[in-house]
Amino acid sequence: MTNFFLQYVENRDKTLVSLYPATEIQHYPSQYFLLSAEEKWKFYQESCNILRDFNLIIAAIDSGEIFIEGYRKISRMLSILSLVTAPQERFEIAPYILRLFELVISTKLIHKVVSLLSLPDDAVLLEAARIITFLASGPRVPHIPFDSIFHPSKMTTKVLLINDRVIGKLINLLRIRSKEVREQVIVALGSIASYDKEPRDLILQLNGVEALIGLLAEPLEDSAIRKATWTLAVICGETLPKDAALKPEKIVIDILTVAVRIFTKTEDPETIANILTILKYLLVLVEIRVDNVNVWEQVVRMVTYPHSLVRCSALSAVKSIITLNEVQTQFMLESGLIAQLTELLTSQNRSVKTDACSILGLLCQKGHSWVIIG
């Protein structure tokens, strides 16, 4: 047993913390599995059996004995990350996850996978994009020692991907005809941008945002719009450090323009939640004008939306605006915000009541108690 695993086991009784914000769980990389506990366990055991042959699979890929099937097996092993997202579950299978990532690095798999992005084969491109999506997030296992290469701050697999110029290659694939490949590429870019400002900034430098906006200007399937708005939400700041706010004014306006257009047309709850997350970061950067006041009014209305994901995102956007922009706060108050929050106080959902009380308390701290009392 390595020193790393000894340190890991020593730390296993510490309190576990959440690995992912709700927004990321909702669109976790590649296929999102909804399986029972027994089905999860069976999937895990099957993945362990495949992992034992990892080096043989790589050798067979390199020799040409198997190709696409070999990469599908690797994608399947990594897909356990989408199946096991709860901290306790992730913790329990940590040895499997960490061993898998050790083999990925030791076999130089990342370079092999990125090179696949130049091949004119949709099936190969799809598996490559899936693998990249998983690898970009890293193992994300609780209690990894800081000096480990797999500590989240090291971004080991993400750095290796970026060094192989994966971002530019993915951006070029946004125009591919295959809908399935294109959607996976969109999610891969979001996964790369998540949590780390530098990769997000590199996507901006390589005109990735312009490419996504151009894509959203065309007729797209709901699933593609959902994924593209999620990736834009990440680029705007979701999961990123507080100092990662978008600054180029043109980028902010361009994203807002396309987000608002979708906001007024879509009825898909996940897309609406993604748009609200975008607005959470960008609305405070612009001024209220006669031609855009309806956006803030719509945000206020979304506070009591029936779908919990939308309601949560709307409350988060409202809280951000109240914290950062007094003029916009005043406008939302005049647009009926207090009535909306008061309605939530009668909810049977304790979490909803807590969120509403939290925002009302924040308004009091900001000097608006007279509006609440009135």
XYZ file of N, CA and C in Angstrom, residues 87-194:
324
model
N -20.694 12.494 -1.817
C -19.382 12.407 -1.184
C -19.095 11.055 -0.527
N -20.077 10.536 0.216
C -19.853 9.264 0.907
C -19.627 8.127 -0.088
N -20.422 8.108 -1.164
C -20.249 7.083 -2.197
C -18.889 7.216 -2.871
N -18.538 8.440 -3.218
C -17.239 8.681 -3.876
C -16.092 8.264 -2.961
N -16.264 8.500 -1.678
C -15.239 8.163 -0.707
C -15.046 6.651 -0.616
N -16.147 5.914 -0.658
C -16.094 4.467 -0.489
C -15.386 3.758 -1.643
N -15.429 4.338 -2.840
C -14.757 3.699 -3.977
C -13.500 4.466 -4.389
N -12.973 5.260 -3.475
C -11.786 6.070 -3.770
C -10.607 5.269 -4.308
N -10.296 4.098 -3.741
C -9.154 3.341 -4.283
C -9.310 3.025 -5.769
N -10.533 2.685 -6.185
C -10.773 2.418 -7.609
C -10.530 3.673 -8.440
N -11.114 4.788 -8.014
C -11.004 6.034 -8.780
C -9.549 6.478 -8.889
N -8.842 6.446 -7.773
C -7.462 6.919 -7.775
C -6.550 5.999 -8.585
N -6.782 4.711 -8.505
C -5.994 3.769 -9.310
C -6.244 4.007 -10.790
N -7.494 4.251 -11.150
C -7.843 4.520 -12.542
C -7.098 5.745 -13.055
N -7.083 6.814 -12.274
C -6.398 8.024 -12.715
C -4.875 7.854 -12.730
N -4.344 7.040 -11.823
C -2.910 6.744 -11.861
C -2.546 6.055 -13.177
N -3.363 5.102 -13.600
C -3.108 4.380 -14.850
C -3.270 5.291 -16.065
N -4.229 6.193 -15.999
C -4.428 7.159 -17.090
C -3.146 7.955 -17.320
N -2.519 8.380 -16.237
C -1.308 9.192 -16.351
C -0.104 8.342 -16.742
N 0.064 7.189 -16.110
C 1.255 6.361 -16.367
C 1.290 5.810 -17.792
N 0.120 5.602 -18.393
C 0.069 5.077 -19.767
C 0.016 6.181 -20.824
N 0.106 7.444 -20.363
C 0.052 8.585 -21.283
C -1.236 8.570 -22.129
N -2.320 8.146 -21.487
C -3.592 8.038 -22.183
C -4.099 9.392 -22.671
N -3.860 10.448 -21.895
C -4.402 11.763 -22.255
C -3.927 12.208 -23.628
N -2.634 12.027 -23.906
C -2.105 12.423 -25.212
C -2.755 11.602 -26.322
N -2.954 10.321 -26.072
C -3.578 9.450 -27.080
C -5.008 9.915 -27.375
N -5.749 10.245 -26.313
C -7.148 10.627 -26.482
C -7.269 11.959 -27.214
N -6.461 12.944 -26.842
C -6.531 14.253 -27.500
C -6.204 14.130 -28.986
N -5.282 13.237 -29.315
C -4.920 13.053 -30.732
C -6.089 12.501 -31.550
N -7.042 11.857 -30.866
C -8.212 11.322 -31.564
C -9.104 12.414 -32.122
N -9.017 13.610 -31.556
C -9.889 14.707 -31.977
C -9.623 15.171 -33.405
N -8.554 14.677 -34.006
C -8.235 15.046 -35.390
C -8.754 14.017 -36.395
N -9.339 12.926 -35.893
C -9.806 11.863 -36.790
C -11.215 12.150 -37.309
N -11.480 11.811 -38.573
C -12.806 12.074 -39.173
C -13.800 10.944 -38.929
N -13.933 10.519 -37.691
C -14.818 9.408 -37.348
C -15.667 9.824 -36.155
N -16.973 9.986 -36.366
C -17.853 10.489 -35.305
C -17.860 9.595 -34.076
N -17.816 8.287 -34.269
C -17.836 7.367 -33.128
C -16.584 7.544 -32.272
N -15.453 7.702 -32.911
C -14.190 7.916 -32.185
C -14.218 9.278 -31.495
N -14.685 10.290 -32.190
C -14.749 11.640 -31.618
C -15.642 11.672 -30.379
N -16.754 10.938 -30.436
C -17.677 10.912 -29.306
C -17.015 10.300 -28.077
N -16.343 9.171 -28.239
C -15.676 8.543 -27.094
C -14.554 9.424 -26.564
N -13.816 10.074 -27.464
C -12.736 10.963 -27.042
C -13.284 12.127 -26.221
N -14.369 12.723 -26.701
C -14.975 13.852 -25.981
C -15.505 13.425 -24.624
N -16.080 12.216 -24.536
C -16.559 11.714 -23.252
C -15.399 11.533 -22.270
N -14.337 10.890 -22.746
C -13.180 10.642 -21.875
C -12.581 11.957 -21.400
N -12.444 12.915 -22.299
C -11.890 14.227 -21.946
C -12.762 14.919 -20.903
N -14.076 14.790 -21.061
C -15.007 15.406 -20.119
C -14.781 14.879 -18.706
N -14.637 13.569 -18.586
C -14.404 12.966 -17.273
C -13.034 13.338 -16.717
N -12.010 13.257 -17.557
C -10.650 13.509 -17.090
C -10.459 14.958 -16.650
N -11.153 15.879 -17.298
C -10.998 17.300 -16.954
C -11.396 17.581 -15.512
N -12.409 16.870 -15.013
C -12.864 17.125 -13.652
C -11.922 16.543 -12.603
N -11.099 15.572 -12.999
C -10.210 14.931 -12.037
C -10.966 13.986 -11.132
N -10.270 13.293 -10.212
C -10.937 12.302 -9.350
C -11.953 12.927 -8.388
N -11.660 14.107 -7.879
C -12.522 14.822 -6.939
C -13.028 13.913 -5.819
N -12.071 13.321 -5.120
C -12.353 12.458 -3.974
C -12.069 13.246 -2.698
N -12.930 13.152 -1.679
C -12.695 13.899 -0.436
C -11.402 13.483 0.257
N -10.792 14.444 0.928
C -9.644 14.225 1.818
C -8.355 13.796 1.126
N -8.191 14.121 -0.130
C -6.919 13.832 -0.783
C -5.855 14.760 -0.195
N -4.712 14.230 0.236
C -3.651 15.077 0.814
C -3.219 16.168 -0.157
N -2.867 17.306 0.382
C -2.528 18.457 -0.455
C -1.331 18.176 -1.356
N -0.391 17.338 -0.901
C 0.810 17.087 -1.703
C 0.589 16.018 -2.779
N -0.622 15.462 -2.874
C -0.918 14.479 -3.913
C -1.126 15.172 -5.256
N -0.733 14.503 -6.325
C -0.956 15.077 -7.662
C -2.440 15.138 -7.993
N -3.252 14.429 -7.215
C -4.685 14.423 -7.479
C -5.462 15.372 -6.589
N -4.765 16.188 -5.802
C -5.474 17.215 -5.044
C -6.092 18.193 -6.048
N -7.341 18.631 -5.810
C -8.015 19.519 -6.772
C -7.205 20.751 -7.169
N -6.399 21.261 -6.254
C -5.621 22.474 -6.563
C -4.539 22.224 -7.607
N -4.159 20.965 -7.801
C -3.086 20.645 -8.753
C -3.596 20.594 -10.193
N -4.868 20.302 -10.388
C -5.464 20.232 -11.738
C -4.635 19.360 -12.679
N -4.115 18.247 -12.182
C -3.156 17.447 -12.939
C -3.661 17.028 -14.310
N -4.810 16.358 -14.352
C -5.293 15.879 -15.649
C -5.730 17.029 -16.539
N -6.269 18.081 -15.947
C -6.699 19.232 -16.736
C -5.499 19.937 -17.364
N -4.418 20.052 -16.611
C -3.195 20.677 -17.133
C -2.635 19.867 -18.294
N -2.619 18.542 -18.147
C -2.119 17.687 -19.228
C -2.981 17.834 -20.484
N -4.288 17.930 -20.302
C -5.179 18.142 -21.444
C -4.890 19.468 -22.134
N -4.748 20.511 -21.336
C -4.502 21.847 -21.892
C -3.153 21.904 -22.601
N -2.151 21.240 -22.036
C -0.821 21.222 -22.668
C -0.854 20.549 -24.029
N -1.831 19.661 -24.226
C -1.996 19.024 -25.531
C -2.933 19.821 -26.439
N -3.222 21.057 -26.040
C -4.039 21.991 -26.836
C -5.448 21.472 -27.101
N -6.008 20.867 -26.061
C -7.330 20.280 -26.231
C -8.414 21.334 -26.427
N -8.273 22.517 -25.813
C -9.336 23.520 -25.877
C -9.590 23.982 -27.303
N -8.523 24.332 -28.007
C -8.679 24.768 -29.390
C -9.288 23.692 -30.273
N -8.889 22.441 -30.036
C -9.419 21.332 -30.831
C -10.902 21.120 -30.565
N -11.299 21.267 -29.308
C -12.719 21.117 -28.970
C -13.547 22.242 -29.576
N -13.034 23.455 -29.501
C -13.758 24.599 -30.071
C -13.979 24.401 -31.573
N -12.969 23.874 -32.247
C -13.106 23.617 -33.690
C -14.196 22.594 -33.990
N -14.438 21.699 -33.022
C -15.437 20.645 -33.240
C -16.871 21.106 -32.957
N -17.048 22.335 -32.494
C -18.399 22.828 -32.223
C -19.230 22.948 -33.503
N -18.564 22.955 -34.634
C -19.268 23.073 -35.914
C -19.475 21.714 -36.595
N -19.152 20.650 -35.908
C -19.285 19.326 -36.511
C -20.765 19.006 -36.758
N -21.042 18.211 -37.754
C -22.426 17.891 -38.112
C -23.093 16.962 -37.096
N -22.325 16.057 -36.534
C -22.897 15.096 -35.590
C -23.420 15.809 -34.345
N -24.727 15.702 -34.106
C -25.338 16.372 -32.956
C -24.810 15.799 -31.649
N -24.644 14.482 -31.602
C -24.198 13.825 -30.377
C -22.778 14.237 -30.003
N -21.901 14.275 -31.007
C -20.518 14.698 -30.756
C -20.486 16.154 -30.316
N -21.235 16.990 -31.013
C -21.236 18.423 -30.706
C -21.696 18.676 -29.270
N -22.727 17.988 -28.836
C -23.218 18.189 -27.473
C -22.197 17.735 -26.436
N -21.507 16.620 -26.734
C -20.495 16.152 -25.783
C -19.311 17.110 -25.734
N -18.972 17.700 -26.859
C -17.887 18.692 -26.909
C -18.260 19.914 -26.071
N -19.514 20.337 -26.147
C -19.976 21.482 -25.350
C -19.790 21.204 -23.864
N -20.190 19.993 -23.436
C -20.054 19.632 -22.023
C -18.589 19.511 -21.638
N -17.756 19.008 -22.546
C -16.319 18.890 -22.268
C -15.710 20.259 -21.988
N -16.102 21.259 -22.775
C -15.597 22.626 -22.542
C -16.041 23.150 -21.184
N -17.285 22.854 -20.802
C -17.767 23.266 -19.488
C -17.012 22.588 -18.371
N -16.705 21.311 -18.561
C -15.944 20.568 -17.560
C -14.539 21.133 -17.401
N -13.928 21.518 -18.503
C -12.582 22.105 -18.449
C -12.608 23.462 -17.751
N -13.652 24.246 -18.005
C -13.744 25.585 -17.401
C -14.102 25.539 -15.919
N -14.749 24.468 -15.472
C -15.238 24.388 -14.094
C -14.113 24.503 -13.066
